CSV table of C-alpha atoms in Angstrom, one decimal:
chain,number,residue,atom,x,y,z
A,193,UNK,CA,174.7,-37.9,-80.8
A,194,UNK,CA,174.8,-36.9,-77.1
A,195,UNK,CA,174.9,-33.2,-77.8
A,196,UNK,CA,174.9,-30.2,-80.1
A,197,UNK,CA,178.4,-29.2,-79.7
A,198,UNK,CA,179.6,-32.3,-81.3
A,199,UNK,CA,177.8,-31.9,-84.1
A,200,UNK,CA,180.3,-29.7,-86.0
A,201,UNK,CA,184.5,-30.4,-85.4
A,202,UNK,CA,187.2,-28.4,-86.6
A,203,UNK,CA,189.9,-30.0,-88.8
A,204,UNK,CA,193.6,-29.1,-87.9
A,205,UNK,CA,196.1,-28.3,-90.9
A,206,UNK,CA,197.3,-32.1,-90.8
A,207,UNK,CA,193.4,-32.9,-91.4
A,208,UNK,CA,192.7,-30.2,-93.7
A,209,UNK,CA,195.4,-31.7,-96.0
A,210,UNK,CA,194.6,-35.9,-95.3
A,211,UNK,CA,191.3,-34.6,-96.4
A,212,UNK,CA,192.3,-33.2,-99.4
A,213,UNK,CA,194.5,-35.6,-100.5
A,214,UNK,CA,191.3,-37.8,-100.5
A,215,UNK,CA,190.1,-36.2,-103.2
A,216,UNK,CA,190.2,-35.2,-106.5
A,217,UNK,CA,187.7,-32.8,-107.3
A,218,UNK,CA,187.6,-29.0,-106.3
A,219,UNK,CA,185.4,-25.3,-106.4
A,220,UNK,CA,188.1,-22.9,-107.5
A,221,UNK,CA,186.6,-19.3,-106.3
A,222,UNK,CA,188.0,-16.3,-108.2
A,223,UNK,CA,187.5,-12.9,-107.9
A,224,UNK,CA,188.0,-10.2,-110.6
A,225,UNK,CA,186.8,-6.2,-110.0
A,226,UNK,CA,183.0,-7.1,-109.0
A,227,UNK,CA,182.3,-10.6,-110.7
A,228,UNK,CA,183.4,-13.7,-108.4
A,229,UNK,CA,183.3,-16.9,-110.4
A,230,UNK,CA,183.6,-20.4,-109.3
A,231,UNK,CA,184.9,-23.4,-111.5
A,232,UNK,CA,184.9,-27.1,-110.6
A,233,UNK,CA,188.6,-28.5,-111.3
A,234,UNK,CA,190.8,-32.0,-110.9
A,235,UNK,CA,193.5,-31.6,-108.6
A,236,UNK,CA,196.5,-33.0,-106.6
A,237,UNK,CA,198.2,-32.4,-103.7
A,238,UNK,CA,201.5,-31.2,-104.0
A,239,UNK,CA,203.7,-30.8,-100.7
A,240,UNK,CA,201.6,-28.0,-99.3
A,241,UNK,CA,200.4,-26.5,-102.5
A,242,UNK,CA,197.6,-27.8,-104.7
A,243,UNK,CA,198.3,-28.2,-108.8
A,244,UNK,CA,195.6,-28.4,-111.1
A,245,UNK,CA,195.6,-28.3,-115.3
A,246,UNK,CA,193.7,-25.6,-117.2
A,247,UNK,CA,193.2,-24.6,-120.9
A,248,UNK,CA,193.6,-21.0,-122.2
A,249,UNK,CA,190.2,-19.1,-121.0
A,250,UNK,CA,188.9,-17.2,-117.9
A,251,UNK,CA,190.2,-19.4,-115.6
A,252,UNK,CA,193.8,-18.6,-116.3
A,253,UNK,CA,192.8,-15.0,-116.9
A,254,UNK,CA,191.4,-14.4,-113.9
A,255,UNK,CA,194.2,-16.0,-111.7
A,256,UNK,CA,196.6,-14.4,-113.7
A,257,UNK,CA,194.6,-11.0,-113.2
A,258,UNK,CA,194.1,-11.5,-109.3
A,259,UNK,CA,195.8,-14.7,-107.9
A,260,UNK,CA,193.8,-13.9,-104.4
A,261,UNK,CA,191.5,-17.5,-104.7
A,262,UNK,CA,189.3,-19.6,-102.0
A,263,UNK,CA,189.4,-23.5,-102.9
A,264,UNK,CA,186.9,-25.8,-101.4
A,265,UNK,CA,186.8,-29.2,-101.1
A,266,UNK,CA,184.0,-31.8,-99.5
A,267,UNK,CA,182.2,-35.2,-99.0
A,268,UNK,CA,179.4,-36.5,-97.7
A,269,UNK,CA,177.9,-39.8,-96.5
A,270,UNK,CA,174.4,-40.0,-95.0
A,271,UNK,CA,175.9,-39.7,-91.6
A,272,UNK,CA,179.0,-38.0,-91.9
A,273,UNK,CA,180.4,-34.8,-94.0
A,274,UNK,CA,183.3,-32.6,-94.2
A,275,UNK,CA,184.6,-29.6,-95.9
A,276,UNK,CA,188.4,-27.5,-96.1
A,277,UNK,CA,188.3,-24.3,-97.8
A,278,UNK,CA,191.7,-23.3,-98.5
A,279,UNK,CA,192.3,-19.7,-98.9
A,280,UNK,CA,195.8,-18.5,-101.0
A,281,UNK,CA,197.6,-17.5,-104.1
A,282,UNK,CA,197.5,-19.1,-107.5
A,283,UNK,CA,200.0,-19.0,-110.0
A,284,UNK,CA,200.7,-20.2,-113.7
A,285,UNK,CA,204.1,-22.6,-113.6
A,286,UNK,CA,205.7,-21.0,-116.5
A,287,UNK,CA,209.4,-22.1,-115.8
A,288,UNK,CA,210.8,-25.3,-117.5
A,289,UNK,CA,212.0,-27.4,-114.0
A,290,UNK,CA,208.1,-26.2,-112.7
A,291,UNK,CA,206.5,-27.7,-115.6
A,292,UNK,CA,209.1,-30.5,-115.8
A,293,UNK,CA,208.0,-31.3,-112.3
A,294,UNK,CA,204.1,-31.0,-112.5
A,295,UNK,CA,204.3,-33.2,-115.3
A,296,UNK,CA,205.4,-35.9,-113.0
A,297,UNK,CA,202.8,-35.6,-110.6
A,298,UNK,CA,199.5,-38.0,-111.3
A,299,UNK,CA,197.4,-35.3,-112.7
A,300,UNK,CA,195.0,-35.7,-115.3
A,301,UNK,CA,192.4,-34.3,-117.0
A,302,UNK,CA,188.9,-35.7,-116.3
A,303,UNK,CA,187.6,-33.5,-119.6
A,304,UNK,CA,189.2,-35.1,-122.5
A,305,UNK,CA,190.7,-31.6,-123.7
A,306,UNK,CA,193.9,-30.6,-123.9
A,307,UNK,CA,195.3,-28.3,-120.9
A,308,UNK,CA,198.1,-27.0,-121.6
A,309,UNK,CA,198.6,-24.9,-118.2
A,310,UNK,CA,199.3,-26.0,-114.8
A,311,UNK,CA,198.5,-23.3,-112.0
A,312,UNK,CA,199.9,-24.0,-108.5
A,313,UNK,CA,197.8,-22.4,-105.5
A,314,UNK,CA,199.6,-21.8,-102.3
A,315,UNK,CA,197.7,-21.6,-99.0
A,316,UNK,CA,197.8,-18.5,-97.1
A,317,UNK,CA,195.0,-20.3,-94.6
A,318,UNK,CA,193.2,-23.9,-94.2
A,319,UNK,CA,190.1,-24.2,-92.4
A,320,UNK,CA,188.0,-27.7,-92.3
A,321,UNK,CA,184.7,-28.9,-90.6
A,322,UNK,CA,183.8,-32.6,-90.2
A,323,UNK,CA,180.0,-32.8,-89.8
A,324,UNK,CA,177.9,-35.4,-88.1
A,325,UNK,CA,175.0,-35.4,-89.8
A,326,UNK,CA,171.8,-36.0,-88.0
A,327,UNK,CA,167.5,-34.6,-87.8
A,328,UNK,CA,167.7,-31.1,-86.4
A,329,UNK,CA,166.6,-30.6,-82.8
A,330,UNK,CA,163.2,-29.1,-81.8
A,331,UNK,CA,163.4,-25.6,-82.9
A,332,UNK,CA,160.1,-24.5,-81.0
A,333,UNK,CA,159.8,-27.0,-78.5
A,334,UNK,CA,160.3,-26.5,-75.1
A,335,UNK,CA,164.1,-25.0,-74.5
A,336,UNK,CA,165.9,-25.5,-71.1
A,337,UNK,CA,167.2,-23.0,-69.6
């Protein structure tokens, strides 16, 4: 790598969502009074909205409570990584054309249980890294100036 600067890019929107159309695994980040909780959830890319499936439980609860969430998704290789955080508001589809329509998208469960409940978060933000991994330069070795 020829210098520091290159070491750390930052995605456009477009990128942000190629990236997370990539995958299918997420961080949902929720926040209710003082707890924050974090759950690992299957996804899809929907237009500009990500749908994913969820039983009855604190999950739904919590989005239901306070639909403010953070999302993050990432990959790495031994010489590359990237991350998009997606920052937004989450809601449970409750009409029947909503649900008619998420049940058409190629989204299922990874747990075999049954998840009744699709939730839909809407971006208010994207923001995405890629990372070129490499050894980390000489912290205490002679600096130039």
């Amino acid at each position: 790598m020829s210098n520091e600067s290159d070491a750390v890019v930052f995605l456009t929107d477009r990128e942000c969502w190629d990236r997370l159309a990539e995958q299918q695994l997420g961080r949902l980040v929720t926040h209710v009074g003082d707890v924050l909780d974090v759950f690992p959830v299957n996804y899809i890319v929907d237009g500009q909205s990500l749908v994913f499936r969820t039983a009855e439980g604190s999950k739904l609860t919590e989005v239901t409570i306070n639909d403010d969430v953070l999302f993050e998704v990432d990959e790495y290789t031994d010489t590359d990584a990237w991350s998009v955080v997606v920052r937004g508001r989450a809601h449970r589809l409750e009409t029947t054309e909503e649900v008619d329509a998420a049940d058409r998208l190629a989204l299922t469960p990874w747990a075999p249980t049954l998840k009744y409940n699709y939730v839909r978060i809407v971006p208010t933000s994207l923001s995405g890294r890629d990372i070129h991994r490499g050894d980390e330069p000489d912290r205490y070795g002679v600096q130039q100036y």
